[in-house]
Short mmCIF file of C-alpha atoms in Angstrom, two decimals:
data_model
loop_
_atom_site.label_atom_id
_atom_site.label_comp_id
_atom_site.label_asym_id
_atom_site.label_seq_id
_atom_site.Cartn_x
_atom_site.Cartn_y
_atom_site.Cartn_z
CA MET A 79 9.36 10.14 35.89
CA GLU A 80 6.13 12.08 35.24
CA GLN A 81 8.34 13.94 32.83
CA TRP A 82 9.70 10.70 31.32
CA LYS A 83 6.08 9.09 31.16
CA ARG A 84 4.28 12.36 29.20
CA ALA A 85 7.16 12.10 26.39
CA ILE A 86 7.42 8.40 25.62
CA PHE A 87 4.18 7.26 25.87
CA PRO A 88 2.43 9.58 23.39
CA LEU A 89 5.12 8.32 20.83
CA VAL A 90 4.50 4.56 21.47
CA LEU A 91 0.46 4.82 21.14
CA LEU A 92 0.93 6.98 17.99
CA PHE A 93 3.41 4.71 16.73
CA ALA A 94 1.53 1.27 17.39
CA ALA A 95 -1.48 3.34 15.60
CA LEU A 96 0.17 3.63 12.65
CA MET A 97 1.47 0.35 12.38
CA PHE A 98 -2.01 -1.36 13.14
CA ASP A 99 -3.26 0.93 10.33
CA GLY A 100 -0.65 -0.71 7.67
CA ILE A 101 -0.86 -4.07 9.04
CA GLY A 102 -4.51 -3.83 9.05
CA ALA A 103 -4.87 -2.64 5.40
CA ALA A 104 -2.42 -5.61 4.44
CA LEU A 105 -4.23 -8.33 6.27
CA LEU A 106 -7.64 -7.34 6.57
CA ARG A 107 -7.79 -5.79 2.68
CA GLU A 108 -10.88 -8.43 1.87
CA GLN A 109 -12.87 -7.49 5.00
CA PHE A 110 -12.31 -4.00 4.29
CA GLN A 111 -13.39 -4.08 0.60
CA SER A 112 -17.00 -4.46 1.93
CA ASN A 113 -19.96 -3.83 -0.50
CA MET A 114 -20.69 -0.25 1.02
CA GLY A 115 -16.83 0.50 -0.36
CA LEU A 116 -13.01 0.49 0.65
CA MET A 117 -12.88 1.25 4.52
CA VAL A 118 -9.67 2.86 5.50
CA PRO A 119 -8.21 2.33 8.81
CA ARG A 120 -7.68 5.86 10.56
CA LEU A 121 -6.34 4.64 14.06
CA THR A 122 -3.44 7.36 14.12
CA LEU A 123 -6.02 10.19 13.73
CA LEU A 124 -8.05 8.56 16.60
CA CYS A 125 -5.57 8.26 19.28
CA LEU A 126 -4.57 11.99 18.22
CA ILE A 127 -7.86 13.14 18.79
CA ILE A 128 -7.68 11.98 22.11
CA LEU A 129 -4.41 12.55 23.11
CA SER A 130 -5.13 16.21 22.10
CA PHE A 131 -7.58 16.54 24.73
CA TYR A 132 -4.78 15.73 27.14
CA LEU A 133 -1.41 17.06 26.07
CA LYS A 134 -0.19 20.63 25.74
CA PRO A 135 -0.67 22.43 22.13
CA SER A 136 2.84 22.62 21.05
CA HIS A 137 3.36 18.91 22.20
CA ILE A 138 0.38 18.12 19.96
CA THR A 139 1.95 20.30 17.29
CA THR A 140 5.36 17.98 17.23
CA LEU A 141 3.75 14.78 17.73
CA SER A 142 1.63 15.40 14.65
CA LEU A 143 4.49 16.86 12.65
CA VAL A 144 6.44 14.13 13.25
CA PHE A 145 4.07 11.31 12.68
CA GLY A 146 2.51 13.31 9.47
CA PHE A 147 6.07 12.72 8.34
CA ILE A 148 6.45 9.25 8.90
CA TYR A 149 3.39 8.31 7.59
CA ASP A 150 3.90 9.97 4.30
CA SER A 151 7.19 8.90 4.25
CA TYR A 152 6.71 5.01 5.03
CA TYR A 153 3.39 4.70 3.25
CA THR A 154 3.04 7.13 0.28
CA GLY A 155 6.60 8.50 -0.50
CA TYR A 156 4.75 11.92 -1.23
CA LEU A 157 6.01 14.25 1.51
CA GLY A 158 3.64 17.09 3.21
CA ILE A 159 0.02 15.59 2.43
CA TYR A 160 -0.16 13.92 5.90
CA MET A 161 1.87 16.43 7.69
CA ALA A 162 -0.44 19.26 6.55
CA SER A 163 -3.60 17.01 7.52
CA PHE A 164 -2.31 15.95 10.93
CA VAL A 165 -1.16 19.11 11.84
CA PHE A 166 -4.47 20.90 10.97
CA VAL A 167 -6.32 18.14 12.92
CA GLY A 168 -4.31 19.28 16.17
CA TYR A 169 -4.74 23.07 15.47
CA LEU A 170 -8.70 22.06 15.11
CA MET A 171 -8.59 20.08 18.18
CA MET A 172 -6.76 22.80 20.22
CA GLN A 173 -9.72 25.45 19.18
CA LEU A 174 -12.58 23.02 19.85
CA ARG A 175 -11.21 21.43 23.00
CA PRO A 176 -12.42 24.17 25.70
CA MET A 177 -15.99 23.90 24.26
CA PHE A 178 -16.43 19.90 25.30
CA HIS A 179 -15.91 17.66 27.75
CA ALA A 180 -14.54 14.30 26.66
CA ASN A 181 -17.14 11.76 26.74
CA VAL A 182 -17.60 8.81 24.25
CA LEU A 183 -20.21 10.59 22.44
CA ILE A 184 -18.03 13.99 21.99
CA TYR A 185 -15.19 11.51 20.60
CA VAL A 186 -17.51 10.06 18.10
CA LEU A 187 -18.54 13.01 16.80
CA LEU A 188 -15.25 14.71 16.66
CA SER A 189 -13.83 11.78 14.60
CA VAL A 190 -16.61 11.69 12.28
CA ILE A 191 -15.94 15.47 11.67
CA VAL A 192 -12.12 15.31 11.48
CA ILE A 193 -12.22 12.14 9.33
CA THR A 194 -14.55 13.66 6.96
CA ILE A 195 -12.22 16.62 6.60
CA VAL A 196 -9.10 14.92 6.55
CA GLU A 197 -10.63 12.40 3.78
CA PHE A 198 -11.92 15.11 1.41
CA PHE A 199 -8.26 17.02 1.68
CA LEU A 200 -6.70 13.87 1.17
CA TYR A 201 -8.82 13.01 -1.86
CA GLY A 202 -8.46 16.81 -3.16
CA VAL A 203 -4.53 16.81 -3.07
CA TYR A 204 -4.53 13.09 -4.76
CA ARG A 205 -7.03 14.29 -7.57
CA THR A 206 -4.90 17.28 -8.09
CA LEU A 207 -1.95 15.12 -8.20
CA GLY A 208 -3.68 13.01 -10.82
CA ILE A 209 -3.29 9.80 -8.58
CA ALA A 210 -6.97 9.59 -7.37
CA MET A 211 -8.85 9.17 -10.73
CA ILE A 212 -12.35 8.86 -9.22
CA THR A 213 -15.14 11.66 -9.32
CA PRO A 214 -16.32 13.13 -6.23
CA GLN A 215 -19.52 11.46 -6.39
CA ALA A 216 -17.77 8.01 -6.41
CA PHE A 217 -15.48 8.67 -3.67
CA ILE A 218 -18.11 10.00 -1.56
CA ALA A 219 -20.43 6.85 -2.19
CA GLU A 220 -17.15 4.44 -2.18
CA ARG A 221 -15.00 5.40 0.50
CA LEU A 222 -16.08 8.02 2.81
CA GLY A 223 -19.06 6.26 4.17
CA ALA A 224 -17.53 2.94 4.91
CA THR A 225 -14.40 4.76 5.99
CA LEU A 226 -16.60 6.66 8.30
CA LEU A 227 -18.40 3.74 9.50
CA LEU A 228 -15.38 1.61 10.52
CA ASN A 229 -13.77 4.57 12.33
CA SER A 230 -16.96 5.34 14.30
CA VAL A 231 -17.33 1.64 15.32
CA MET A 232 -13.39 1.73 16.13
CA MET A 233 -13.60 5.03 18.47
CA LEU A 234 -16.76 3.73 19.93
CA VAL A 235 -14.78 0.43 21.40
CA LEU A 236 -11.29 2.20 21.52
CA SER A 237 -12.30 5.46 23.39
CA TRP A 238 -12.55 4.10 26.46
CA PRO A 239 -9.21 2.23 26.88
CA LEU A 240 -7.63 4.90 25.11
CA ASP A 241 -8.90 7.89 27.26
CA ARG A 242 -7.88 5.65 30.36
CA PHE A 243 -4.32 5.30 29.02
CA ALA A 244 -4.23 9.18 27.97
CA GLN A 245 -5.25 9.74 31.61
CA PHE A 246 -2.14 7.94 32.83
CA ILE A 247 -0.10 9.61 30.91
CA VAL A 248 -0.88 13.01 32.11
CA ARG A 249 -0.66 14.26 36.04
CA THR A 250 -4.03 14.54 37.74
CA ASP A 251 -4.04 18.53 38.12
CA GLU A 252 -3.56 18.55 34.41
CA ARG A 253 -6.75 16.96 33.56
CA LYS A 254 -8.74 20.59 33.34
CA TYR A 255 -10.71 19.46 30.06
CA ARG A 256 -11.65 16.02 31.20
CA GLN A 257 -15.26 15.61 32.94
CA SER A 258 -16.74 12.17 34.00
CA PHE A 259 -16.52 9.53 31.42
CA LEU B 1 -2.53 46.09 4.65
CA ASN B 2 -0.09 46.78 7.46
CA GLY B 3 -3.00 45.27 9.84
CA PHE B 4 -2.33 42.06 7.48
CA PHE B 5 1.01 41.35 7.94
CA THR B 6 1.09 41.79 11.41
CA ASN B 7 -1.64 39.45 11.81
CA LYS B 8 0.33 36.49 13.45
CA LYS B 9 -1.95 34.00 12.13
CA MET B 10 -2.22 34.75 8.94
CA ILE B 11 1.75 34.52 8.84
CA VAL B 12 1.86 31.32 9.95
CA LEU B 13 -0.70 29.84 7.96
CA LEU B 14 0.96 31.49 4.66
CA VAL B 15 4.18 30.15 5.61
CA SER B 16 2.60 26.68 6.24
CA VAL B 17 1.05 26.26 3.09
CA ILE B 18 4.07 27.42 1.12
CA LEU B 19 6.13 24.91 3.27
CA PHE B 20 3.27 22.37 2.42
CA VAL B 21 3.53 23.00 -1.12
CA SER B 22 7.21 23.02 -1.70
CA LEU B 23 7.72 20.17 -0.12
CA LEU B 24 5.04 18.14 -2.02
CA SER B 25 6.79 19.29 -4.69
CA VAL B 26 9.94 18.69 -3.74
CA SER B 27 9.07 15.22 -2.99
CA LEU B 28 7.40 14.57 -6.27
CA SER B 29 10.15 15.67 -8.51
CA GLN B 30 12.35 13.16 -7.23
CA MET B 31 10.36 9.98 -6.73
CA GLY B 32 12.82 7.13 -6.66
CA SER B 33 15.79 8.44 -5.25
CA ILE B 34 15.06 9.68 -2.08
CA PRO B 35 17.14 11.60 0.50
CA PHE B 36 18.83 9.76 3.53
CA VAL B 37 16.35 11.25 6.09
CA GLN B 38 13.48 9.92 4.56
CA GLN B 39 15.31 6.32 4.06
CA PHE B 40 16.32 6.18 7.35
CA THR B 41 13.00 6.99 8.73
CA ASN B 42 11.46 4.27 6.46
CA ASP B 43 14.22 1.66 7.38
CA VAL B 44 13.48 2.54 11.09
CA THR B 45 9.85 2.21 10.58
CA ALA B 46 10.13 -1.10 8.70
CA VAL B 47 12.27 -2.51 11.53
CA MET B 48 9.25 -1.98 14.23
CA GLY B 49 7.03 -2.93 11.41
CA ARG B 50 8.55 -6.28 11.60
CA LEU B 51 7.91 -6.82 15.24
CA PHE B 52 4.43 -6.09 14.78
CA SER B 53 3.67 -7.71 11.55
CA ARG B 54 5.14 -10.75 12.96
CA PRO B 55 2.61 -11.83 15.61
CA ALA B 56 0.04 -10.59 13.18
CA ASN B 57 1.20 -12.79 10.40
CA ALA B 58 1.36 -15.65 13.02
CA MET B 59 -2.42 -15.29 14.15
CA ASN B 60 -3.47 -15.17 10.36
CA ASP B 61 -1.87 -18.18 9.59
CA LEU B 62 -3.75 -20.09 12.61
CA PHE B 63 -6.86 -19.27 11.11
CA ASP B 64 -5.52 -20.21 7.69
CA SER B 65 -4.63 -23.53 8.98
CA VAL B 66 -7.79 -24.35 10.49
CA SER B 67 -9.76 -23.44 7.46
CA ASP B 68 -7.09 -25.23 5.44
CA LEU B 69 -7.98 -28.43 7.15
CA GLN B 70 -11.81 -28.16 6.76
CA ASN B 71 -11.33 -28.66 2.87
CA THR B 72 -7.90 -30.95 2.85
CA TYR B 73 -9.87 -33.93 1.25
CA GLU B 74 -11.43 -32.04 -1.74
CA GLU B 75 -8.15 -30.15 -2.27
CA ASN B 76 -6.00 -33.28 -2.27
CA GLN B 77 -8.79 -34.84 -4.68
CA ARG B 78 -8.10 -32.21 -7.10
CA LEU B 79 -4.24 -31.82 -6.84
CA LYS B 80 -3.90 -35.56 -7.77
CA GLN B 81 -5.63 -35.00 -11.10
CA GLU B 82 -3.41 -31.88 -11.40
CA ILE B 83 -0.23 -33.93 -10.60
CA ASP B 84 -0.83 -36.19 -13.57
CA ARG B 85 -1.24 -33.44 -16.05
CA ILE B 86 2.15 -31.96 -14.62
CA TYR B 87 4.22 -35.20 -15.55
CA GLU B 88 3.13 -34.80 -18.98
CA THR B 89 3.83 -31.17 -19.13
CA GLN B 90 7.23 -31.82 -17.41
CA ALA B 91 8.02 -34.18 -19.79
CA GLU B 92 7.52 -31.84 -22.59
CA VAL B 93 9.26 -28.50 -20.82
CA SER B 94 12.24 -30.68 -20.49
CA ALA B 95 12.33 -31.78 -24.26
CA LEU B 96 11.61 -28.06 -25.00
CA ARG B 97 14.44 -26.84 -22.77
CA ASP B 98 17.06 -29.11 -24.21
CA GLU B 99 15.86 -28.15 -27.56
CA ASN B 100 15.76 -24.44 -26.83
CA GLN B 101 19.62 -24.71 -24.98
CA ARG B 102 20.83 -26.18 -28.10
CA MET B 103 19.51 -23.61 -30.47
CA GLN B 104 20.59 -20.94 -28.64
CA GLU B 105 24.11 -22.37 -28.39
CA GLU B 106 23.71 -22.49 -32.29
CA LEU B 107 22.72 -19.03 -32.45
CA ASP B 108 25.32 -17.91 -29.71
CA LEU B 109 22.80 -16.04 -27.85
CA GLN B 110 23.98 -14.57 -24.63
CA ALA B 111 21.23 -12.59 -23.09
CA SER B 112 17.76 -14.44 -22.93
CA LEU B 113 14.68 -12.23 -22.06
CA VAL B 114 13.36 -15.21 -20.12
CA GLU B 115 16.41 -15.71 -17.53
CA TYR B 116 16.03 -14.09 -14.03
CA GLN B 117 17.00 -14.99 -10.34
CA THR B 118 14.32 -14.00 -7.62
CA ILE B 119 14.80 -12.42 -4.28
CA SER B 120 11.81 -13.96 -2.04
CA GLY B 121 10.38 -11.14 0.93
CA THR B 122 7.55 -10.45 2.99
CA VAL B 123 4.86 -8.05 2.99
CA LEU B 124 5.01 -5.83 6.13
CA SER B 125 2.50 -3.27 5.49
CA ARG B 126 0.24 -1.77 2.85
CA ASN B 127 -0.83 1.75 2.21
CA PRO B 128 -3.96 2.23 4.34
CA ASP B 129 -5.62 5.28 2.40
CA SER B 130 -4.58 3.12 -1.26
CA TRP B 131 -4.98 6.07 -2.88
CA VAL B 132 -1.30 4.98 -4.27
CA ASP B 133 -2.07 1.44 -3.90
CA GLN B 134 1.51 -0.07 -2.83
CA VAL B 135 2.65 -2.50 -0.15
CA ILE B 136 6.02 -1.91 1.65
CA ILE B 137 8.11 -5.24 2.26
CA ASP B 138 11.03 -6.32 4.13
CA ARG B 139 13.91 -6.62 1.62
CA GLY B 140 15.85 -3.75 0.35
CA THR B 141 19.30 -2.65 -1.58
CA GLN B 142 21.24 -4.43 0.64
CA ASP B 143 19.38 -7.64 -0.66
CA GLY B 144 20.02 -6.70 -4.26
CA VAL B 145 16.67 -4.80 -4.49
CA GLU B 146 16.91 -2.28 -7.03
CA ILE B 147 14.13 0.56 -8.26
CA GLY B 148 12.04 -0.99 -11.54
CA MET B 149 12.17 -4.78 -10.52
CA SER B 150 8.94 -6.32 -11.03
CA VAL B 151 7.48 -8.52 -8.31
CA MET B 152 5.12 -11.50 -8.16
CA SER B 153 3.14 -13.08 -5.32
CA GLY B 154 1.79 -16.49 -5.55
CA ASN B 155 1.55 -17.22 -9.51
CA GLY B 156 1.04 -13.90 -10.70
CA LEU B 157 2.79 -10.57 -11.19
CA ILE B 158 1.55 -7.76 -8.78
CA GLY B 159 3.57 -4.75 -8.97
CA ARG B 160 7.06 -3.22 -9.62
CA ILE B 161 9.33 -1.67 -7.12
CA THR B 162 9.21 1.99 -6.50
CA GLU B 163 11.64 2.76 -3.91
CA ALA B 164 14.41 0.70 -2.53
CA ASN B 165 15.85 1.68 0.96
CA PRO B 166 18.80 -0.04 2.65
CA THR B 167 16.30 -3.01 4.12
CA SER B 168 13.18 -2.12 2.86
CA SER B 169 11.29 -1.17 -0.38
CA LYS B 170 8.01 -0.13 -1.74
CA VAL B 171 6.38 -1.88 -4.24
CA VAL B 172 3.59 -0.17 -6.41
CA LEU B 173 0.48 -2.76 -7.14
CA LEU B 174 -0.96 -3.11 -11.04
CA THR B 175 -3.91 -1.77 -9.52
CA ASN B 176 -2.98 1.76 -10.09
CA LEU B 177 -2.28 1.34 -13.71
CA GLU B 178 -3.73 4.76 -14.81
CA GLN B 179 -0.01 6.49 -13.73
CA SER B 180 1.48 5.79 -17.15
CA SER B 181 4.77 4.45 -15.44
CA ASN B 182 3.33 1.56 -14.13
CA GLN B 183 2.10 -0.02 -17.71
CA VAL B 184 3.14 -3.56 -18.44
CA SER B 185 3.90 -4.69 -22.07
CA ALA B 186 2.12 -8.32 -22.21
CA GLU B 187 1.47 -11.11 -24.78
CA ILE B 188 -1.09 -13.72 -25.17
CA ALA B 189 -0.13 -16.99 -26.90
CA THR B 190 -2.85 -17.90 -28.89
CA GLU B 191 -2.99 -21.05 -31.06
CA GLU B 192 -1.96 -19.48 -34.24
CA GLU B 193 0.08 -16.53 -32.99
CA VAL B 194 1.65 -14.37 -30.26
CA VAL B 195 -0.58 -11.39 -29.47
CA HIS B 196 1.32 -8.07 -28.24
CA GLY B 197 -0.88 -5.76 -25.92
CA LEU B 198 -0.35 -3.10 -23.12
CA VAL B 199 -1.68 -3.97 -19.44
CA ALA B 200 -2.80 -0.36 -18.71
CA GLY B 201 -6.07 -0.28 -16.27
CA TYR B 202 -7.84 -1.64 -13.84
CA ASP B 203 -11.45 -1.96 -13.05
CA ALA B 204 -11.94 -1.95 -9.39
CA GLU B 205 -15.33 -3.14 -9.49
CA GLU B 206 -14.74 -6.51 -11.26
CA ASN B 207 -11.01 -6.92 -9.89
CA LEU B 208 -9.95 -7.03 -13.42
CA LEU B 209 -6.99 -5.93 -15.33
CA ILE B 210 -7.62 -4.48 -18.95
CA MET B 211 -5.19 -5.24 -21.38
CA ASN B 212 -5.34 -2.80 -24.64
CA GLN B 213 -3.38 -1.80 -27.76
CA ILE B 214 -4.46 -5.33 -29.23
CA THR B 215 -4.63 -5.27 -32.95
CA SER B 216 -8.48 -5.95 -34.14
CA THR B 217 -7.57 -8.88 -36.29
CA ALA B 218 -6.16 -11.24 -33.60
CA GLU B 219 -8.70 -13.56 -32.54
CA ILE B 220 -8.50 -14.11 -28.73
CA GLN B 221 -10.45 -16.93 -26.65
CA GLU B 222 -11.65 -16.86 -23.33
CA GLY B 223 -9.61 -18.33 -20.88
CA GLU B 224 -5.88 -17.95 -22.16
CA GLN B 225 -3.55 -16.93 -20.64
CA VAL B 226 -1.72 -13.48 -20.32
CA THR B 227 2.49 -13.16 -19.94
CA THR B 228 4.71 -10.46 -19.71
CA SER B 229 6.23 -9.94 -23.06
CA GLY B 230 9.82 -9.07 -21.89
CA LEU B 231 9.77 -5.73 -24.16
CA GLY B 232 9.44 -3.16 -21.61
CA GLY B 233 12.77 -2.99 -20.03
CA ASN B 234 13.05 -4.52 -16.57
CA ILE B 235 10.66 -6.99 -16.47
CA PRO B 236 11.30 -10.26 -18.06
CA ARG B 237 9.43 -12.31 -20.35
CA SER B 238 6.98 -15.50 -19.12
CA LEU B 239 5.74 -13.91 -16.07
CA VAL B 240 2.47 -14.85 -15.64
CA ILE B 241 -0.37 -11.89 -15.65
CA GLY B 242 -3.55 -13.83 -15.70
CA THR B 243 -6.44 -15.23 -17.68
CA VAL B 244 -8.52 -13.58 -20.39
CA VAL B 245 -12.04 -13.49 -19.26
CA ASP B 246 -13.43 -10.80 -21.76
CA VAL B 247 -12.80 -9.51 -25.04
CA THR B 248 -14.13 -6.00 -26.55
CA MET B 249 -13.47 -3.43 -28.72
CA ASP B 250 -12.10 -0.16 -27.14
CA SER B 251 -13.94 3.03 -26.96
CA HIS B 252 -12.72 4.22 -30.09
CA GLY B 253 -13.65 0.76 -32.23
CA LEU B 254 -10.17 0.66 -33.53
CA ALA B 255 -8.23 -1.94 -31.29
CA GLN B 256 -9.40 -4.93 -29.08
CA GLN B 257 -9.52 -4.82 -25.33
CA VAL B 258 -8.94 -7.86 -23.15
CA TYR B 259 -10.36 -7.84 -19.45
CA ILE B 260 -7.99 -10.17 -17.51
CA GLU B 261 -8.47 -12.10 -14.50
CA PRO B 262 -5.29 -11.54 -12.64
CA ALA B 263 -3.40 -14.59 -11.16
CA ALA B 264 -1.94 -13.21 -8.01
CA ASP B 265 -4.86 -12.08 -5.18
CA PHE B 266 -4.54 -8.37 -4.43
CA ASP B 267 -6.49 -8.83 -1.48
CA GLN B 268 -4.13 -11.25 0.01
CA LEU B 269 -0.33 -10.13 -0.24
CA ARG B 270 1.69 -12.06 2.08
CA PHE B 271 4.60 -12.99 0.62
CA VAL B 272 6.33 -11.56 -2.52
CA THR B 273 8.98 -12.67 -5.01
CA ILE B 274 11.51 -9.99 -6.17
CA ILE B 275 12.24 -10.72 -9.88
CA ASP B 276 16.20 -9.67 -10.56
CA ARG B 277 16.87 -9.42 -14.15
CA SER B 278 20.23 -7.97 -14.20
CA ALA B 279 22.45 -10.10 -12.47
CA GLU B 280 21.77 -13.14 -14.31
CA GLN B 281 22.62 -10.89 -17.31
CA VAL B 282 25.78 -9.70 -15.97
CA GLU B 283 26.94 -13.57 -15.19
CA GLU B 284 26.16 -14.44 -18.32
CA ILE B 285 27.80 -11.87 -20.42
CA GLU B 286 31.12 -12.54 -17.84
CA SER B 287 30.87 -16.02 -18.64
CA GLY B 288 30.74 -15.55 -22.52
CA GLU B 289 33.71 -13.33 -22.32
CA ASP B 290 35.87 -16.28 -20.53
CA ASP B 291 34.98 -18.53 -23.11
#
């Protein structure tokens, strides 16, 4: 039962997050295109950050590879870009997690750092490929700020339920990186 | 040097960077015809996407219908006026169609630029990062969708199919026109003549499409309608793109540049119509041979 729970539930959570990213972008496009710029929902990354506090490193690497591939294949069609960034996020979280006790503040701060790195990486790759045409200044002004704001708010609201869900997934004796929430 | 190569992390990093670059270059070189694994992933994801997008759409419909009720009266008044005008145009259209058909018979024309069939579909999701602004729809090769077909939403052209899986496909929107493969050949029917040009740009701030390569002598008025010209491959003639809002000279001062307000709302894509031009042509040629 425990084994089964640990294998299935992270898949379901990440898949739902991936779907909500796309549906949110399709249905709430008008709202996301705010005065501050274009907001990009990054629910998949937020779930990956929280899960990486609870799952084994090899499990996180596999999950980030698989979901990076789905993300690339389903949304953009250019393979490898999200795979690389998701795997990097998984690795970064593995390096960072002994240093932090998971709580709301840490989750929000980590999401800001991770999303900034990922957005810059994506912009760099797409700019090199000639797909993103805007200048770095325009990118920071029109995209990064709004994206960070949206995702910080999402993390603030969702970190508690997602954290409880992650606790439910792993067994009690494995919760070594978590302290009081 | 030995120490460098025994460093395990370094080797893993190097191998992953090489894998990343080669995977990216492989997928870049074969846009359109994608391998089976990717088609399978996309279709399975799209099937799951339907499970998620249906309730989301239903919720959205509910909100829409409430706001619809609020301005029903004004809309009703406006529509009544419009219907009167439509009766006039319809009479004119049927007379013209009749005349057109007789002229075509006279000239023995078989394939027309205007004829096409449609496939309707629903938007499942949209690329969240919108660097490549594209939507995923729930129709695929099994429904007759092919790469390169143009796609309409509401009243206007929104883009073209770039990837067709068995039960889902991707539509690249006109909002990333910078990539040269997305340009659309268009025409403006002014009172004196038909002006040809290329819709090849998008002003994201003003939400306007930019049409260029228009001869500087053409006189274009604001409010005139821009349609596809049917000269560029798969796109049939007379699909509405939008209306002219501003006419300027381009940066070299040699040709005119027209700003177009798109007829489709790129922020609210829910249902799409795929324009299938190939099937109609084949049928016509076959029936022509029977005669």
